[in-house]
Amino acid sequence: MSDWIYAVILGIVEGVTEFIPVSSTGHLLLTKTLLGLPDGFWDTFTVLIQLGAILAVVALYFGKLWKVLIGLPTSAEARAFAISVLIAFIPGAIAGLALHDVIKTVLFESPRLICWSLIIGGVVLLALDRWSPAPRESDAMTLTWKTSLVVGLFQTLALIPGVSRSGATIVGSMLMRVEKRAAAEFSFFLAIPTMAGAFAVDLYKNKDALSMDQAGVIAVGFAVSFVVGFVVVRTLVDFVGRHGFAPFAWWRIVVGVGGLVALGVVGR
């Protein structure tokens, strides 16, 4: 297959998995392994195309986000929301900058770790979906700063491929008694600075390794992840409201076990 087809496949995987608690990074790296793609450019590619999916959130929530932006000078509610997202963003930003090289050179190279992370995370989601504390907060725009800090600390767990950024933040939110739909929405909002930052860091660190010949392939993956991510975000909150997170938990477990089988681990 050509690089263009690989870009479309990885763009679809990114768009589908970025906002559901199944680990987009884990799925992208497992897909890259199954396709037999080499390390280097394709590892960077999987990070860069995530910005396409993040822009889908900006597009869908543009009205709310614009209202917050223009309200910052005059609205206490707007400032409180902006600060809550900033508080949740900071722990992951610090850990990501400090551990970037370890993550890319060690953790990204361990498909088995990804599979086990998927399975363990699935079990955690199943348990929390069934026995989560009764919610006290139901609006993603008005979470307390304490809740935001806990969510941010949970997000640092997503530096381990397979854990899932959205899954970690949703688990943290629900443990802090945030309603499921609000937990999913806050995860969307937090994704904007988090993934934009990851994009900027990875682009800077790999600028010398990228060439204009690769720009077209990256653009295709970026565009596909945006379109697919737009559809997923538009439908996810209602889906979670009706079905909870159990379907995603089972998805994680099935993919994790299937990945271990494919890697020749199970049964040894």
Coordinates of C-alpha atoms in Angstrom, one line a residue:
M1 CA 0.0 0.0 0.0
S2 CA 1.1 3.6 -0.5
D3 CA 1.8 6.1 2.2
W4 CA -1.4 7.9 1.2
I5 CA -3.5 4.9 2.1
Y6 CA -1.6 4.5 5.3
A7 CA -2.3 8.1 6.1
V8 CA -6.1 7.6 5.5
I9 CA -6.2 4.5 7.7
L10 CA -4.3 6.1 10.6
G11 CA -6.4 9.3 10.2
I12 CA -9.6 7.2 10.6
V13 CA -8.2 5.4 13.6
E14 CA -7.2 8.8 15.2
G15 CA -10.6 10.4 14.5
V16 CA -12.5 7.5 15.9
T17 CA -10.5 6.9 19.0
E18 CA -9.2 10.4 20.2
F19 CA -12.3 11.3 22.2
I20 CA -13.6 7.9 23.4
P21 CA -11.8 6.3 26.3
V22 CA -10.0 3.6 24.4
S23 CA -6.6 5.3 23.8
S24 CA -6.0 6.8 20.4
T25 CA -2.2 6.6 20.9
G26 CA -2.5 3.0 21.7
H27 CA -4.7 2.2 18.7
L28 CA -2.4 4.3 16.4
L29 CA 0.7 2.5 17.6
L30 CA -0.8 -0.9 17.4
T31 CA -2.2 -0.1 13.9
K32 CA 1.2 1.1 12.8
T33 CA 2.8 -2.1 14.1
L34 CA 0.2 -4.3 12.3
L35 CA 0.7 -2.3 9.1
G36 CA 4.4 -2.9 9.4
L37 CA 5.3 0.8 9.3
P38 CA 8.8 1.8 10.4
D39 CA 9.5 3.9 13.4
G40 CA 10.6 7.6 13.0
F41 CA 8.3 9.5 10.7
W42 CA 5.2 7.4 11.4
D43 CA 5.6 7.9 15.2
T44 CA 5.7 11.6 14.6
F45 CA 2.8 11.4 12.2
T46 CA 0.6 9.8 14.8
V47 CA 1.1 12.8 17.1
L48 CA 0.8 15.5 14.4
I49 CA -2.5 14.3 13.1
Q50 CA -4.1 14.4 16.5
L51 CA -4.4 18.2 16.1
G52 CA -6.9 17.5 13.3
A53 CA -9.3 15.8 15.7
I54 CA -8.8 18.5 18.3
L55 CA -9.8 21.1 15.8
A56 CA -13.1 19.2 15.4
V57 CA -13.8 20.1 19.1
V58 CA -13.1 23.7 18.4
A59 CA -15.4 23.7 15.4
L60 CA -18.3 22.0 17.3
Y61 CA -18.0 24.0 20.5
F62 CA -16.9 27.3 18.8
G63 CA -19.9 29.2 20.2
K64 CA -19.2 28.3 23.8
L65 CA -15.5 28.8 23.4
W66 CA -15.9 32.1 21.7
K67 CA -18.3 33.3 24.4
V68 CA -15.7 32.4 27.0
L69 CA -12.9 34.1 25.1
I70 CA -14.7 37.4 24.7
G71 CA -16.1 37.2 28.2
L72 CA -12.7 36.9 29.9
P73 CA -12.3 40.6 30.7
T74 CA -15.9 41.0 32.2
S75 CA -17.3 37.6 33.1
A76 CA -16.3 35.8 36.4
E77 CA -17.8 32.6 35.0
A78 CA -15.7 32.8 31.9
R79 CA -12.5 33.3 33.8
A80 CA -13.4 30.5 36.3
F81 CA -13.8 28.1 33.4
A82 CA -10.6 29.2 31.7
I83 CA -8.7 28.8 34.9
S84 CA -10.2 25.3 35.6
V85 CA -9.0 24.1 32.1
L86 CA -5.6 25.7 32.8
I87 CA -5.3 24.0 36.2
A88 CA -6.2 20.6 34.6
F89 CA -3.7 21.2 31.8
I90 CA -0.6 22.1 33.9
P91 CA 0.2 18.7 35.5
G92 CA 0.2 16.9 32.1
A93 CA 2.2 19.7 30.4
I94 CA 4.9 19.5 33.1
A95 CA 5.1 15.7 33.0
G96 CA 5.0 15.6 29.2
L97 CA 7.8 18.0 28.8
A98 CA 9.9 16.3 31.4
L99 CA 9.3 12.7 30.1
H100 CA 8.9 13.4 26.3
D101 CA 12.1 11.5 25.3
V102 CA 11.4 8.6 27.5
I103 CA 7.8 8.3 26.2
K104 CA 8.9 8.4 22.6
T105 CA 11.9 6.1 22.8
V106 CA 10.8 3.6 25.5
L107 CA 7.0 3.5 26.0
F108 CA 6.1 4.0 22.4
E109 CA 8.2 1.0 21.5
S110 CA 6.3 -1.4 23.7
P111 CA 3.1 -2.9 22.0
R112 CA 2.7 -5.3 24.9
L113 CA 2.6 -2.5 27.4
I114 CA -0.1 -0.8 25.3
C115 CA -2.2 -4.0 25.2
W116 CA -2.0 -4.5 29.0
S117 CA -2.8 -0.8 29.5
L118 CA -5.9 -1.2 27.3
I119 CA -7.1 -4.3 29.3
I120 CA -6.5 -2.8 32.7
G121 CA -8.1 0.4 31.7
G122 CA -11.1 -1.5 30.4
V123 CA -11.6 -3.3 33.7
V124 CA -11.3 0.1 35.6
L125 CA -13.9 1.7 33.3
L126 CA -16.3 -1.3 33.8
A127 CA -16.0 -1.0 37.5
L128 CA -16.5 2.7 37.6
D129 CA -19.3 2.7 35.1
R130 CA -21.2 0.3 37.5
W131 CA -20.1 1.6 40.9
S132 CA -19.3 5.3 40.3
P133 CA -20.1 7.8 43.2
A134 CA -23.4 9.7 42.8
P135 CA -22.6 12.9 40.8
R136 CA -22.5 16.3 42.4
E137 CA -21.4 18.4 39.4
S138 CA -23.3 18.2 36.0
D139 CA -21.9 21.2 34.0
A140 CA -18.4 20.9 32.4
M141 CA -18.2 24.7 32.3
T142 CA -18.5 25.1 36.1
L143 CA -16.2 22.4 37.7
T144 CA -14.5 23.4 40.9
W145 CA -10.8 24.0 40.7
K146 CA -10.1 21.1 43.1
T147 CA -11.9 18.8 40.7
S148 CA -10.0 20.2 37.7
L149 CA -6.7 19.6 39.5
V150 CA -7.6 16.0 40.2
V151 CA -8.6 15.5 36.6
G152 CA -5.3 17.0 35.5
L153 CA -3.3 14.7 37.7
F154 CA -5.2 11.7 36.3
Q155 CA -4.4 13.0 32.8
T156 CA -0.7 12.5 33.4
L157 CA -1.4 8.7 33.5
A158 CA -2.2 9.0 29.8
L159 CA 1.5 9.6 29.1
I160 CA 1.6 5.8 29.1
P161 CA 0.4 4.6 25.7
G162 CA -2.7 2.6 26.0
V163 CA -4.0 4.3 29.1
S164 CA -6.1 6.9 27.1
R165 CA -6.1 10.6 27.8
S166 CA -9.9 10.8 27.6
G167 CA -10.3 7.7 29.7
A168 CA -8.0 8.9 32.4
T169 CA -9.7 12.3 32.6
I170 CA -13.1 10.8 32.6
V171 CA -12.2 8.4 35.4
G172 CA -10.8 11.3 37.4
S173 CA -13.9 13.3 36.8
M174 CA -16.3 10.5 37.8
L175 CA -14.3 9.8 41.0
M176 CA -14.7 13.5 41.8
R177 CA -18.5 13.0 41.3
V178 CA -18.9 14.6 38.0
E179 CA -21.8 13.4 35.9
K180 CA -20.8 11.2 32.9
R181 CA -21.9 13.6 30.1
A182 CA -20.1 16.5 31.8
A183 CA -17.0 14.3 32.4
A184 CA -16.9 13.6 28.6
E185 CA -17.4 17.3 27.7
F186 CA -14.7 18.5 30.1
S187 CA -12.4 15.9 28.5
F188 CA -13.1 17.5 25.1
F189 CA -12.2 21.0 26.4
L190 CA -9.0 19.8 28.1
A191 CA -8.0 18.1 24.9
I192 CA -7.6 21.4 23.1
P193 CA -4.6 22.8 25.0
T194 CA -3.2 19.4 25.8
M195 CA -3.0 18.1 22.3
A196 CA -2.1 21.4 20.8
G197 CA 0.9 21.5 23.2
A198 CA 1.8 17.9 22.2
F199 CA 1.6 18.9 18.6
A200 CA 3.9 21.9 19.1
V201 CA 6.5 20.0 21.1
D202 CA 6.7 17.1 18.7
L203 CA 6.8 19.4 15.7
Y204 CA 9.6 21.4 17.2
K205 CA 11.7 18.3 18.3
N206 CA 11.3 16.7 14.9
K207 CA 11.4 19.7 12.6
D208 CA 14.7 18.7 11.1
A209 CA 13.5 15.2 10.4
L210 CA 10.4 16.3 8.5
S211 CA 10.5 17.4 4.9
M212 CA 8.1 19.0 2.5
D213 CA 7.8 15.7 0.7
Q214 CA 5.9 14.4 3.8
A215 CA 3.6 17.4 4.1
G216 CA 1.0 16.0 1.8
V217 CA 0.8 12.7 3.7
I218 CA 0.5 14.6 7.0
A219 CA -2.2 16.9 5.5
V220 CA -4.3 13.8 4.4
G221 CA -4.1 12.2 7.9
F222 CA -4.9 15.6 9.5
A223 CA -7.9 16.2 7.3
V224 CA -9.3 12.6 7.7
S225 CA -8.9 12.8 11.5
F226 CA -10.7 16.2 11.6
V227 CA -13.7 14.9 9.6
V228 CA -14.0 11.6 11.5
G229 CA -13.4 13.3 14.9
F230 CA -16.1 15.8 14.1
V231 CA -18.7 13.0 13.6
V232 CA -17.5 11.2 16.8
V233 CA -17.6 14.3 19.0
R234 CA -21.0 15.3 17.7
T235 CA -22.5 11.9 18.7
L236 CA -20.5 10.9 21.7
V237 CA -22.1 12.8 24.6
D238 CA -25.6 11.6 23.8
F239 CA -24.2 8.0 23.4
V240 CA -22.6 8.2 26.8
G241 CA -25.8 9.6 28.3
R242 CA -27.7 6.5 27.0
H243 CA -25.1 3.7 27.4
G244 CA -22.4 4.9 29.8
F245 CA -18.8 3.8 29.2
A246 CA -19.2 0.0 29.4
P247 CA -19.2 -0.4 25.5
F248 CA -15.8 1.3 25.4
A249 CA -14.5 -0.7 28.3
W250 CA -15.3 -4.0 26.5
W251 CA -13.7 -2.5 23.3
R252 CA -10.5 -1.9 25.2
I253 CA -10.4 -5.4 26.6
V254 CA -11.1 -7.0 23.2
V255 CA -8.5 -5.0 21.4
G256 CA -6.0 -5.5 24.2
V257 CA -6.5 -9.3 24.3
G258 CA -6.5 -9.4 20.5
G259 CA -3.2 -7.5 20.4
L260 CA -1.6 -9.9 22.9
V261 CA -2.7 -12.8 20.8
A262 CA -1.3 -11.2 17.7
L263 CA 2.0 -10.5 19.4
G264 CA 2.2 -14.1 20.5
V265 CA 2.0 -13.4 24.3
V266 CA -1.2 -15.2 25.4
G267 CA -0.8 -18.9 25.9
R268 CA 3.0 -18.8 26.5

